PDB file of C-alpha atoms in Angstrom:
ATOM      1  CA  UNK A   1     -33.035   4.315  33.832  1.00 47.00           C
ATOM      2  CA  UNK A   2     -35.518   4.746  30.961  1.00 52.00           C
ATOM      3  CA  UNK A   3     -34.188   5.009  27.438  1.00 52.00           C
ATOM      4  CA  UNK A   4     -34.794   8.498  25.966  1.00 66.00           C
ATOM      5  CA  UNK A   5     -37.952   8.522  23.828  1.00 71.00           C
ATOM      6  CA  UNK A   6     -36.116   9.829  20.758  1.00 73.00           C
ATOM      7  CA  UNK A   7     -33.540   7.048  20.875  1.00 73.00           C
ATOM      8  CA  UNK A   8     -36.239   4.411  21.341  1.00 77.00           C
ATOM      9  CA  UNK A   9     -38.124   5.832  18.376  1.00 75.00           C
ATOM     10  CA  UNK A  10     -34.978   5.672  16.269  1.00 79.00           C
ATOM     11  CA  UNK A  11     -34.425   2.043  17.226  1.00 77.00           C
ATOM     12  CA  UNK A  12     -38.012   1.171  16.366  1.00 80.00           C
ATOM     13  CA  UNK A  13     -37.604   2.877  12.984  1.00 78.00           C
ATOM     14  CA  UNK A  14     -34.397   0.907  12.443  1.00 71.00           C
ATOM     15  CA  UNK A  15     -36.253  -2.336  13.191  1.00 73.00           C
ATOM     16  CA  UNK A  16     -38.827  -1.443  10.517  1.00 76.00           C
ATOM     17  CA  UNK A  17     -36.068  -0.830   7.983  1.00 70.00           C
ATOM     18  CA  UNK A  18     -34.407  -4.146   8.808  1.00 67.00           C
ATOM     19  CA  UNK A  19     -37.829  -5.858   8.613  1.00 70.00           C
ATOM     20  CA  UNK A  20     -38.171  -4.601   5.055  1.00 66.00           C
ATOM     21  CA  UNK A  21     -34.613  -5.627   4.107  1.00 65.00           C
ATOM     22  CA  UNK A  22     -35.035  -9.116   5.590  1.00 60.00           C
ATOM     23  CA  UNK A  23     -38.389  -9.525   3.853  1.00 58.00           C
ATOM     24  CA  UNK A  24     -37.150  -8.414   0.425  1.00 60.00           C
ATOM     25  CA  UNK A  25     -33.611  -9.827   0.457  1.00 56.00           C
ATOM     26  CA  UNK A  26     -33.262 -13.354  -0.862  1.00 47.00           C
ATOM     27  CA  UNK A  27     -29.540 -13.576  -0.113  1.00 48.00           C
ATOM     28  CA  UNK A  28     -27.014 -11.817   2.100  1.00 59.00           C
ATOM     29  CA  UNK A  29     -29.657 -11.573   4.811  1.00 71.00           C
ATOM     30  CA  UNK A  30     -27.263 -12.221   7.696  1.00 83.00           C
ATOM     31  CA  UNK A  31     -26.234  -8.660   8.538  1.00 85.00           C
ATOM     32  CA  UNK A  32     -29.770  -7.174   8.415  1.00 86.00           C
ATOM     33  CA  UNK A  33     -31.003  -9.995  10.692  1.00 86.00           C
ATOM     34  CA  UNK A  34     -28.080  -9.532  13.034  1.00 89.00           C
ATOM     35  CA  UNK A  35     -28.669  -5.769  13.172  1.00 88.00           C
ATOM     36  CA  UNK A  36     -32.371  -6.298  13.860  1.00 90.00           C
ATOM     37  CA  UNK A  37     -31.568  -8.701  16.708  1.00 90.00           C
ATOM     38  CA  UNK A  38     -29.223  -6.058  18.166  1.00 90.00           C
ATOM     39  CA  UNK A  39     -31.985  -3.429  17.987  1.00 90.00           C
ATOM     40  CA  UNK A  40     -34.445  -5.823  19.675  1.00 91.00           C
ATOM     41  CA  UNK A  41     -32.025  -6.314  22.578  1.00 92.00           C
ATOM     42  CA  UNK A  42     -31.648  -2.558  23.017  1.00 91.00           C
ATOM     43  CA  UNK A  43     -35.457  -2.236  22.922  1.00 92.00           C
ATOM     44  CA  UNK A  44     -35.641  -5.029  25.551  1.00 92.00           C
ATOM     45  CA  UNK A  45     -37.610  -7.210  23.142  1.00 93.00           C
ATOM     46  CA  UNK A  46     -35.566 -10.236  24.104  1.00 95.00           C
ATOM     47  CA  UNK A  47     -37.850 -12.969  22.722  1.00 95.00           C
ATOM     48  CA  UNK A  48     -37.773 -11.333  19.289  1.00 94.00           C
ATOM     49  CA  UNK A  49     -33.962 -11.089  19.541  1.00 93.00           C
ATOM     50  CA  UNK A  50     -33.745 -14.803  20.377  1.00 95.00           C
ATOM     51  CA  UNK A  51     -35.930 -15.670  17.380  1.00 94.00           C
ATOM     52  CA  UNK A  52     -33.661 -13.704  15.020  1.00 91.00           C
ATOM     53  CA  UNK A  53     -30.547 -15.268  16.527  1.00 92.00           C
ATOM     54  CA  UNK A  54     -31.931 -18.762  15.940  1.00 92.00           C
ATOM     55  CA  UNK A  55     -32.584 -17.874  12.302  1.00 90.00           C
ATOM     56  CA  UNK A  56     -28.996 -16.631  12.015  1.00 90.00           C
ATOM     57  CA  UNK A  57     -27.601 -19.894  13.375  1.00 90.00           C
ATOM     58  CA  UNK A  58     -29.284 -21.711  10.477  1.00 86.00           C
ATOM     59  CA  UNK A  59     -27.205 -19.636   8.044  1.00 86.00           C
ATOM     60  CA  UNK A  60     -23.582 -20.514   7.146  1.00 85.00           C
ATOM     61  CA  UNK A  61     -20.991 -19.060   9.507  1.00 87.00           C
ATOM     62  CA  UNK A  62     -18.710 -16.371   8.088  1.00 86.00           C
ATOM     63  CA  UNK A  63     -16.062 -13.927   9.213  1.00 88.00           C
ATOM     64  CA  UNK A  64     -17.272 -10.541  10.445  1.00 85.00           C
ATOM     65  CA  UNK A  65     -15.585  -7.162  10.568  1.00 81.00           C
ATOM     66  CA  UNK A  66     -13.189  -6.734  13.470  1.00 74.00           C
ATOM     67  CA  UNK A  67     -14.782  -4.750  16.282  1.00 74.00           C
ATOM     68  CA  UNK A  68     -18.396  -5.372  15.172  1.00 80.00           C
ATOM     69  CA  UNK A  69     -18.908  -7.519  18.269  1.00 83.00           C
ATOM     70  CA  UNK A  70     -16.058  -7.254  20.793  1.00 83.00           C
ATOM     71  CA  UNK A  71     -14.191 -10.541  21.108  1.00 83.00           C
ATOM     72  CA  UNK A  72     -16.015 -12.166  18.182  1.00 89.00           C
ATOM     73  CA  UNK A  73     -14.502 -13.015  14.829  1.00 89.00           C
ATOM     74  CA  UNK A  74     -17.371 -14.873  13.136  1.00 92.00           C
ATOM     75  CA  UNK A  75     -21.098 -14.372  12.617  1.00 91.00           C
ATOM     76  CA  UNK A  76     -22.136 -17.325  14.801  1.00 93.00           C
ATOM     77  CA  UNK A  77     -19.792 -16.226  17.562  1.00 92.00           C
ATOM     78  CA  UNK A  78     -21.476 -12.797  17.542  1.00 92.00           C
ATOM     79  CA  UNK A  79     -24.911 -14.417  17.485  1.00 93.00           C
ATOM     80  CA  UNK A  80     -24.106 -16.501  20.566  1.00 94.00           C
ATOM     81  CA  UNK A  81     -22.909 -13.328  22.277  1.00 92.00           C
ATOM     82  CA  UNK A  82     -26.286 -11.705  21.536  1.00 94.00           C
ATOM     83  CA  UNK A  83     -28.116 -14.858  22.689  1.00 95.00           C
ATOM     84  CA  UNK A  84     -26.193 -14.831  25.959  1.00 94.00           C
ATOM     85  CA  UNK A  85     -27.352 -11.248  26.558  1.00 94.00           C
ATOM     86  CA  UNK A  86     -31.000 -11.969  25.664  1.00 95.00           C
ATOM     87  CA  UNK A  87     -31.212 -15.190  27.698  1.00 95.00           C
ATOM     88  CA  UNK A  88     -29.709 -13.487  30.752  1.00 94.00           C
ATOM     89  CA  UNK A  89     -32.348 -10.765  30.598  1.00 95.00           C
ATOM     90  CA  UNK A  90     -35.053 -13.438  30.230  1.00 95.00           C
ATOM     91  CA  UNK A  91     -33.583 -15.109  33.323  1.00 94.00           C
ATOM     92  CA  UNK A  92     -32.846 -18.234  31.272  1.00 93.00           C
ATOM     93  CA  UNK A  93     -29.452 -18.746  32.859  1.00 92.00           C
ATOM     94  CA  UNK A  94     -28.733 -22.263  31.612  1.00 91.00           C
ATOM     95  CA  UNK A  95     -29.390 -21.185  28.019  1.00 92.00           C
ATOM     96  CA  UNK A  96     -27.232 -18.073  28.572  1.00 91.00           C
ATOM     97  CA  UNK A  97     -24.340 -20.228  29.828  1.00 92.00           C
ATOM     98  CA  UNK A  98     -24.726 -22.639  26.903  1.00 92.00           C
ATOM     99  CA  UNK A  99     -24.626 -19.716  24.428  1.00 91.00           C
ATOM    100  CA  UNK A 100     -21.472 -18.365  26.046  1.00 90.00           C
ATOM    101  CA  UNK A 101     -19.859 -21.811  25.887  1.00 91.00           C
ATOM    102  CA  UNK A 102     -20.728 -22.144  22.181  1.00 91.00           C
ATOM    103  CA  UNK A 103     -19.176 -18.735  21.505  1.00 90.00           C
ATOM    104  CA  UNK A 104     -15.978 -19.758  23.327  1.00 89.00           C
ATOM    105  CA  UNK A 105     -15.739 -23.009  21.323  1.00 91.00           C
ATOM    106  CA  UNK A 106     -15.968 -21.079  18.046  1.00 90.00           C
ATOM    107  CA  UNK A 107     -13.299 -18.567  19.061  1.00 89.00           C
ATOM    108  CA  UNK A 108     -10.990 -21.350  20.290  1.00 88.00           C
ATOM    109  CA  UNK A 109     -11.363 -23.088  16.913  1.00 88.00           C
ATOM    110  CA  UNK A 110     -10.566 -19.853  15.049  1.00 86.00           C
ATOM    111  CA  UNK A 111      -7.418 -19.338  17.158  1.00 85.00           C
ATOM    112  CA  UNK A 112      -6.235 -22.893  16.469  1.00 83.00           C
ATOM    113  CA  UNK A 113      -6.784 -22.476  12.723  1.00 82.00           C
ATOM    114  CA  UNK A 114      -4.839 -19.201  12.706  1.00 78.00           C
ATOM    115  CA  UNK A 115      -2.042 -20.849  14.654  1.00 75.00           C
ATOM    116  CA  UNK A 116      -1.859 -23.675  12.088  1.00 70.00           C
ATOM    117  CA  UNK A 117      -1.745 -21.130   9.246  1.00 65.00           C
ATOM    118  CA  UNK A 118       1.130 -19.234  10.850  1.00 60.00           C
ATOM    119  CA  UNK A 119       3.000 -22.484  11.447  1.00 59.00           C
ATOM    120  CA  UNK A 120       2.575 -23.474   7.810  1.00 54.00           C
ATOM    121  CA  UNK A 121       4.058 -20.214   6.437  1.00 51.00           C
ATOM    122  CA  UNK A 122       7.202 -21.284   4.598  1.00 55.00           C
ATOM    123  CA  UNK A 123      10.477 -19.913   5.885  1.00 58.00           C
ATOM    124  CA  UNK A 124      13.733 -19.663   4.049  1.00 58.00           C
ATOM    125  CA  UNK A 125      15.973 -22.637   4.640  1.00 62.00           C
ATOM    126  CA  UNK A 126      19.383 -21.770   6.134  1.00 66.00           C
ATOM    127  CA  UNK A 127      21.128 -23.228   3.068  1.00 78.00           C
ATOM    128  CA  UNK A 128      19.249 -20.704   0.854  1.00 78.00           C
ATOM    129  CA  UNK A 129      20.755 -17.812   2.810  1.00 84.00           C
ATOM    130  CA  UNK A 130      24.198 -19.366   2.460  1.00 88.00           C
ATOM    131  CA  UNK A 131      23.732 -19.847  -1.282  1.00 91.00           C
ATOM    132  CA  UNK A 132      22.633 -16.224  -1.694  1.00 92.00           C
ATOM    133  CA  UNK A 133      25.647 -14.955   0.249  1.00 92.00           C
ATOM    134  CA  UNK A 134      28.000 -17.044  -1.888  1.00 94.00           C
ATOM    135  CA  UNK A 135      26.429 -15.706  -5.088  1.00 94.00           C
ATOM    136  CA  UNK A 136      26.514 -12.131  -3.809  1.00 93.00           C
ATOM    137  CA  UNK A 137      30.211 -12.423  -2.912  1.00 94.00           C
ATOM    138  CA  UNK A 138      30.979 -13.843  -6.371  1.00 95.00           C
ATOM    139  CA  UNK A 139      29.045 -11.030  -8.080  1.00 94.00           C
ATOM    140  CA  UNK A 140      30.714  -8.384  -5.906  1.00 94.00           C
ATOM    141  CA  UNK A 141      34.137  -9.735  -6.947  1.00 94.00           C
ATOM    142  CA  UNK A 142      33.178  -9.531 -10.618  1.00 94.00           C
ATOM    143  CA  UNK A 143      31.898  -6.001 -10.071  1.00 92.00           C
ATOM    144  CA  UNK A 144      35.227  -5.029  -8.511  1.00 91.00           C
ATOM    145  CA  UNK A 145      36.949  -6.420 -11.598  1.00 92.00           C
ATOM    146  CA  UNK A 146      34.632  -4.270 -13.761  1.00 92.00           C
ATOM    147  CA  UNK A 147      33.071  -7.390 -15.284  1.00 95.00           C
ATOM    148  CA  UNK A 148      29.638  -5.822 -14.986  1.00 95.00           C
ATOM    149  CA  UNK A 149      27.686  -8.073 -17.376  1.00 95.00           C
ATOM    150  CA  UNK A 150      28.906 -11.172 -15.551  1.00 96.00           C
ATOM    151  CA  UNK A 151      28.127  -9.569 -12.193  1.00 95.00           C
ATOM    152  CA  UNK A 152      24.598  -8.748 -13.405  1.00 96.00           C
ATOM    153  CA  UNK A 153      23.981 -12.387 -14.328  1.00 96.00           C
ATOM    154  CA  UNK A 154      25.089 -13.586 -10.869  1.00 95.00           C
ATOM    155  CA  UNK A 155      23.084 -10.929  -9.006  1.00 95.00           C
ATOM    156  CA  UNK A 156      19.979 -11.966 -10.945  1.00 94.00           C
ATOM    157  CA  UNK A 157      20.630 -15.600 -10.061  1.00 94.00           C
ATOM    158  CA  UNK A 158      20.869 -14.621  -6.382  1.00 94.00           C
ATOM    159  CA  UNK A 159      17.505 -12.818  -6.646  1.00 93.00           C
ATOM    160  CA  UNK A 160      15.911 -16.030  -7.898  1.00 92.00           C
ATOM    161  CA  UNK A 161      16.699 -17.476  -4.468  1.00 91.00           C
ATOM    162  CA  UNK A 162      15.894 -14.325  -2.467  1.00 92.00           C
ATOM    163  CA  UNK A 163      13.859 -11.719  -4.344  1.00 91.00           C
ATOM    164  CA  UNK A 164      13.446  -9.588  -1.188  1.00 92.00           C
ATOM    165  CA  UNK A 165      17.165  -8.898  -0.693  1.00 94.00           C
ATOM    166  CA  UNK A 166      17.562  -5.088  -0.792  1.00 94.00           C
ATOM    167  CA  UNK A 167      21.369  -5.197  -0.945  1.00 94.00           C
ATOM    168  CA  UNK A 168      21.379  -7.375  -4.060  1.00 95.00           C
ATOM    169  CA  UNK A 169      18.812  -5.114  -5.749  1.00 95.00           C
ATOM    170  CA  UNK A 170      21.017  -2.131  -4.921  1.00 95.00           C
ATOM    171  CA  UNK A 171      24.187  -3.763  -6.260  1.00 96.00           C
ATOM    172  CA  UNK A 172      22.393  -4.941  -9.384  1.00 96.00           C
ATOM    173  CA  UNK A 173      21.046  -1.426  -9.942  1.00 96.00           C
ATOM    174  CA  UNK A 174      24.563   0.032  -9.870  1.00 95.00           C
ATOM    175  CA  UNK A 175      25.846  -2.670 -12.219  1.00 95.00           C
ATOM    176  CA  UNK A 176      23.062  -1.852 -14.678  1.00 96.00           C
ATOM    177  CA  UNK A 177      23.930   1.860 -14.485  1.00 96.00           C
ATOM    178  CA  UNK A 178      27.511   0.956 -15.396  1.00 96.00           C
ATOM    179  CA  UNK A 179      26.347  -0.801 -18.587  1.00 95.00           C
ATOM    180  CA  UNK A 180      23.925   2.041 -19.406  1.00 94.00           C
ATOM    181  CA  UNK A 181      20.744   0.036 -18.789  1.00 93.00           C
ATOM    182  CA  UNK A 182      19.162   2.873 -16.879  1.00 92.00           C
ATOM    183  CA  UNK A 183      15.496   1.812 -16.966  1.00 89.00           C
ATOM    184  CA  UNK A 184      16.386  -1.610 -15.536  1.00 92.00           C
ATOM    185  CA  UNK A 185      18.569   0.116 -12.946  1.00 93.00           C
ATOM    186  CA  UNK A 186      15.625   2.268 -11.850  1.00 92.00           C
ATOM    187  CA  UNK A 187      13.444  -0.848 -11.504  1.00 93.00           C
ATOM    188  CA  UNK A 188      15.892  -2.506  -9.115  1.00 94.00           C
ATOM    189  CA  UNK A 189      16.429   0.764  -7.229  1.00 94.00           C
ATOM    190  CA  UNK A 190      12.651   0.950  -6.765  1.00 93.00           C
ATOM    191  CA  UNK A 191      12.604  -2.634  -5.496  1.00 93.00           C
ATOM    192  CA  UNK A 192      15.362  -1.761  -3.037  1.00 94.00           C
ATOM    193  CA  UNK A 193      13.289   1.194  -1.774  1.00 93.00           C
ATOM    194  CA  UNK A 194      10.165  -0.969  -1.480  1.00 93.00           C
ATOM    195  CA  UNK A 195      11.950  -3.592   0.593  1.00 93.00           C
ATOM    196  CA  UNK A 196      13.986  -1.170   2.717  1.00 93.00           C
ATOM    197  CA  UNK A 197      12.427   2.318   2.537  1.00 92.00           C
ATOM    198  CA  UNK A 198      14.569   3.695   5.361  1.00 93.00           C
ATOM    199  CA  UNK A 199      17.862   2.874   3.581  1.00 93.00           C
ATOM    200  CA  UNK A 200      19.505   5.725   1.656  1.00 93.00           C
ATOM    201  CA  UNK A 201      21.181   3.470  -0.905  1.00 93.00           C
ATOM    202  CA  UNK A 202      17.993   2.731  -2.858  1.00 94.00           C
ATOM    203  CA  UNK A 203      17.225   6.435  -3.334  1.00 95.00           C
ATOM    204  CA  UNK A 204      20.866   7.090  -4.256  1.00 95.00           C
ATOM    205  CA  UNK A 205      20.759   4.417  -6.986  1.00 95.00           C
ATOM    206  CA  UNK A 206      17.438   5.790  -8.197  1.00 94.00           C
ATOM    207  CA  UNK A 207      18.833   9.326  -8.369  1.00 93.00           C
ATOM    208  CA  UNK A 208      21.977   8.182 -10.181  1.00 94.00           C
ATOM    209  CA  UNK A 209      19.981   6.331 -12.850  1.00 93.00           C
ATOM    210  CA  UNK A 210      17.527   9.206 -13.318  1.00 92.00           C
ATOM    211  CA  UNK A 211      20.404  11.667 -13.741  1.00 92.00           C
ATOM    212  CA  UNK A 212      21.809   9.493 -16.529  1.00 92.00           C
ATOM    213  CA  UNK A 213      18.445   9.804 -18.260  1.00 90.00           C
ATOM    214  CA  UNK A 214      18.782  13.593 -17.790  1.00 89.00           C
ATOM    215  CA  UNK A 215      15.685  13.697 -15.579  1.00 89.00           C
ATOM    216  CA  UNK A 216      17.517  16.039 -13.240  1.00 90.00           C
ATOM    217  CA  UNK A 217      14.454  17.232 -11.323  1.00 89.00           C
ATOM    218  CA  UNK A 218      13.399  13.693 -10.318  1.00 89.00           C
ATOM    219  CA  UNK A 219      17.013  12.733  -9.678  1.00 91.00           C
ATOM    220  CA  UNK A 220      17.445  15.671  -7.284  1.00 92.00           C
ATOM    221  CA  UNK A 221      14.281  14.668  -5.398  1.00 92.00           C
ATOM    222  CA  UNK A 222      15.582  11.104  -4.956  1.00 92.00           C
ATOM    223  CA  UNK A 223      18.993  12.312  -3.816  1.00 93.00           C
ATOM    224  CA  UNK A 224      17.514  14.779  -1.335  1.00 93.00           C
ATOM    225  CA  UNK A 225      15.543  11.883   0.187  1.00 94.00           C
ATOM    226  CA  UNK A 226      18.749   9.830   0.334  1.00 93.00           C
ATOM    227  CA  UNK A 227      20.567  12.706   2.029  1.00 92.00           C
ATOM    228  CA  UNK A 228      17.866  12.985   4.699  1.00 93.00           C
ATOM    229  CA  UNK A 229      18.457   9.332   5.550  1.00 91.00           C
ATOM    230  CA  UNK A 230      22.261   9.613   5.387  1.00 90.00           C
ATOM    231  CA  UNK A 231      23.170  13.287   5.958  1.00 89.00           C
ATOM    232  CA  UNK A 232      26.929  12.591   6.240  1.00 88.00           C
ATOM    233  CA  UNK A 233      27.242  10.589   3.023  1.00 89.00           C
ATOM    234  CA  UNK A 234      29.679  12.458   0.777  1.00 89.00           C
ATOM    235  CA  UNK A 235      28.823  10.422  -2.346  1.00 88.00           C
ATOM    236  CA  UNK A 236      25.169  11.482  -2.114  1.00 91.00           C
ATOM    237  CA  UNK A 237      26.053  15.113  -1.402  1.00 91.00           C
ATOM    238  CA  UNK A 238      28.478  15.246  -4.313  1.00 90.00           C
ATOM    239  CA  UNK A 239      26.055  13.714  -6.801  1.00 92.00           C
ATOM    240  CA  UNK A 240      23.251  16.016  -5.629  1.00 92.00           C
ATOM    241  CA  UNK A 241      25.451  19.089  -6.275  1.00 92.00           C
ATOM    242  CA  UNK A 242      26.279  17.785  -9.773  1.00 91.00           C
ATOM    243  CA  UNK A 243      22.623  17.060 -10.567  1.00 90.00           C
ATOM    244  CA  UNK A 244      21.452  20.471  -9.330  1.00 88.00           C
ATOM    245  CA  UNK A 245      24.188  22.154 -11.399  1.00 85.00           C
ATOM    246  CA  UNK A 246      23.157  20.222 -14.525  1.00 77.00           C
ATOM    247  CA  UNK A 247      19.519  21.014 -13.829  1.00 66.00           C
ATOM    248  CA  UNK A 248      20.290  24.765 -13.694  1.00 58.00           C
ATOM    249  CA  UNK A 249      22.400  24.526 -16.865  1.00 54.00           C
ATOM    250  CA  UNK A 250      19.623  22.621 -18.552  1.00 55.00           C
ATOM    251  CA  UNK A 251      17.099  25.336 -17.701  1.00 49.00           C
ATOM    252  CA  UNK A 252      19.422  28.062 -19.052  1.00 45.00           C
ATOM    253  CA  UNK A 253      20.033  26.046 -22.221  1.00 49.00           C
ATOM    254  CA  UNK A 254      16.303  25.632 -22.727  1.00 54.00           C
ATOM    255  CA  UNK A 255      15.759  29.352 -22.212  1.00 52.00           C
ATOM    256  CA  UNK A 256      18.455  30.224 -24.776  1.00 51.00           C
ATOM    257  CA  UNK A 257      16.962  27.705 -27.186  1.00 50.00           C
ATOM    258  CA  UNK A 258      13.565  29.368 -26.787  1.00 53.00           C
ATOM    259  CA  UNK A 259      15.072  32.811 -27.372  1.00 53.00           C
ATOM    260  CA  UNK A 260      16.878  31.449 -30.440  1.00 54.00           C
ATOM    261  CA  UNK A 261      13.634  30.088 -31.852  1.00 59.00           C
ATOM    262  CA  UNK A 262      11.880  33.410 -31.275  1.00 55.00           C
ATOM    263  CA  UNK A 263      14.698  35.342 -32.995  1.00 57.00           C
ATOM    264  CA  UNK A 264      14.714  32.902 -35.904  1.00 59.00           C
ATOM    265  CA  UNK A 265      10.968  33.359 -36.269  1.00 59.00           C
ATOM    266  CA  UNK A 266      11.385  37.132 -36.226  1.00 55.00           C
ATOM    267  CA  UNK A 267      14.038  36.986 -38.950  1.00 56.00           C
ATOM    268  CA  UNK A 268      11.748  34.843 -41.093  1.00 61.00           C
ATOM    269  CA  UNK A 269       8.881  37.304 -40.599  1.00 53.00           C
ATOM    270  CA  UNK A 270      11.205  40.238 -41.442  1.00 55.00           C
ATOM    271  CA  UNK A 271      12.327  38.484 -44.616  1.00 55.00           C
ATOM    272  CA  UNK A 272       8.738  37.802 -45.667  1.00 58.00           C
ATOM    273  CA  UNK A 273       7.649  41.374 -44.965  1.00 57.00           C
ATOM    274  CA  UNK A 274      10.750  42.909 -46.475  1.00 57.00           C
ATOM    275  CA  UNK A 275      11.913  44.561 -43.253  1.00 51.00           C
ATOM    276  CA  UNK A 276      15.604  45.325 -43.617  1.00 52.00           C
ATOM    277  CA  UNK A 277      16.602  47.157 -40.418  1.00 52.00           C
ATOM    278  CA  UNK A 278      16.568  45.997 -36.801  1.00 50.00           C
ATOM    279  CA  UNK A 279      14.846  49.221 -35.778  1.00 54.00           C
ATOM    280  CA  UNK A 280      12.000  48.607 -38.191  1.00 54.00           C
ATOM    281  CA  UNK A 281      11.712  45.005 -36.988  1.00 46.00           C
ATOM    282  CA  UNK A 282      11.608  46.150 -33.345  1.00 49.00           C
ATOM    283  CA  UNK A 283       8.893  48.706 -34.151  1.00 53.00           C
ATOM    284  CA  UNK A 284       6.917  46.096 -36.048  1.00 47.00           C
ATOM    285  CA  UNK A 285       7.007  43.596 -33.144  1.00 45.00           C
ATOM    286  CA  UNK A 286       6.213  46.038 -30.331  1.00 47.00           C
ATOM    287  CA  UNK A 287       3.921  48.584 -32.003  1.00 49.00           C
TER     288      UNK A 287
END
């Protein structure tokens, strides 16, 4: 099947563009060369594709974007894939097989390196988990005895061993609320949410701390999120009702304060202008 003339013309134009880029670019020439080799293969100019591929193999190997060449993770691996295609079409089967083998060797090496990296990722030692649990239990006991400052110190010590423990962040947040350190409480509530976003407790702690700062709107949003995750939790429901009630009261208070300021301003104006009756003041304002 012949390639449509318009598509062939586009490919030829692309080759010209890549020619110019390769000619002018002193560095980062790999991708333009690789793209030109790809165009040559599609144009069935296999010898030109081979020449570009050989130039590419003289350049340092580097990682390439996933999916650029199926099954290839590096530049040289992709180049050998292109060489395999070109050599096959030139009926140079030994060279095609050698290119395919080289590609496989590169990909095998990449897999081994990734395997080594995953094996070297440090894991928490079992004794660390035990230490954290002991510290958490000690802090929980102090919390139950209302020794909040002491509990805070122990929770923080536990986090030094396991900073990604959502339960400890949650407990520490509540302890900080109890000693009126609301900004710190919000920080640890946020950490709890980051680590375990599908757990209602983090949003509950966040809402409780925000309500103490009288940010009732934000507090209500946090508590509504908590309630979605734990719809039967009576503590969350109760606090949400309280926050919404305070929010409404706060709005009314603000409205009355605004009205009071307006009336005070009117009285001042009346005094300055010598207006002595309410009727005259009303007429002056609304005339």
